[in-house]
Amino acid sequence: MKITTVRLPEGLLAQAKKLARQRGVTVTALVEEGLRDVVSRKRPPSKKTLPPVSSVYGTAPPDIDIANSAKLQELLDDDVILQAGLVKLR
């Protein structure tokens, strides 16, 4: 048996204590019951979705070599790339 700390909203803890008293069990027993219930539930397989595909067409603005990753990073750090070219921020 492991000892752990669980943070609960005060209202939920108050409800749990009241229910535990009514049932004649501990709050720990209620938490264990709840966790067992959640863990034992059968979930349907999650539906995998693909990310959206870009609908943007065209080429890189002039004077940008997309094969040069260092230069691209420099441009992204220093400039804003707009549709037809570059706009200096400095």
XYZ file of C-alpha atoms in Angstrom:
90
model
C 0.000 0.000 0.000
C 1.335 3.444 -0.984
C 0.609 6.726 0.745
C -0.081 9.696 -1.519
C -1.455 13.208 -1.292
C -4.496 14.172 -3.323
C -5.633 17.781 -3.664
C -9.406 18.141 -3.814
C -11.701 21.151 -3.893
C -13.092 21.788 -0.393
C -16.674 21.217 -1.489
C -15.868 17.848 -3.023
C -13.917 16.776 0.051
C -16.812 17.778 2.308
C -19.219 15.727 0.177
C -16.813 12.770 0.258
C -16.499 12.934 4.053
C -20.284 13.070 4.444
C -20.783 10.102 2.097
C -18.025 8.148 3.844
C -19.732 8.697 7.222
C -23.085 7.613 5.781
C -21.562 4.427 4.360
C -19.389 3.768 7.386
C -16.168 3.775 5.361
C -13.149 6.021 5.034
C -12.563 8.722 2.444
C -9.624 6.594 1.294
C -12.059 3.743 0.585
C -14.221 6.103 -1.508
C -11.205 7.351 -3.473
C -10.090 3.760 -4.085
C -13.587 2.791 -5.218
C -13.736 5.738 -7.601
C -10.304 5.046 -9.071
C -11.110 1.372 -9.554
C -14.303 2.371 -11.362
C -12.507 4.771 -13.694
C -9.610 2.399 -14.387
C -11.897 -0.543 -15.160
C -14.071 1.314 -17.690
C -13.793 0.142 -21.257
C -13.226 3.010 -23.642
C -13.913 2.804 -27.328
C -10.715 3.072 -29.365
C -9.846 6.696 -29.916
C -10.511 7.925 -33.408
C -7.267 9.099 -34.956
C -7.561 12.275 -36.939
C -5.037 13.666 -39.347
C -3.928 17.276 -39.068
C -5.408 19.662 -41.612
C -3.646 19.908 -44.959
C -2.520 23.364 -45.979
C -4.267 24.874 -48.954
C -1.565 27.512 -49.495
C 0.032 27.503 -52.948
C 3.053 29.330 -54.275
C 6.758 29.614 -53.719
C 9.003 31.240 -51.188
C 9.490 34.979 -51.515
C 12.448 36.031 -53.670
C 15.919 35.884 -52.086
C 14.918 33.136 -49.629
C 16.723 29.823 -49.923
C 14.448 27.296 -48.208
C 17.282 24.751 -48.243
C 19.391 26.934 -45.914
C 17.854 26.308 -42.479
C 20.265 28.615 -40.650
C 19.376 31.529 -42.915
C 15.651 30.730 -42.615
C 15.884 30.778 -38.820
C 17.748 34.090 -38.982
C 15.016 35.533 -41.202
C 12.276 34.241 -38.897
C 14.028 35.718 -35.880
C 14.577 39.140 -37.464
C 11.829 39.621 -40.027
C 8.182 39.044 -40.792
C 7.638 37.171 -44.041
C 4.644 38.517 -45.921
C 3.084 37.293 -49.136
C 5.392 39.079 -51.575
C 8.536 39.668 -49.551
C 10.042 40.792 -46.298
C 9.196 43.636 -43.957
C 11.987 44.709 -41.624
C 10.953 45.056 -38.015
C 14.013 47.040 -37.009
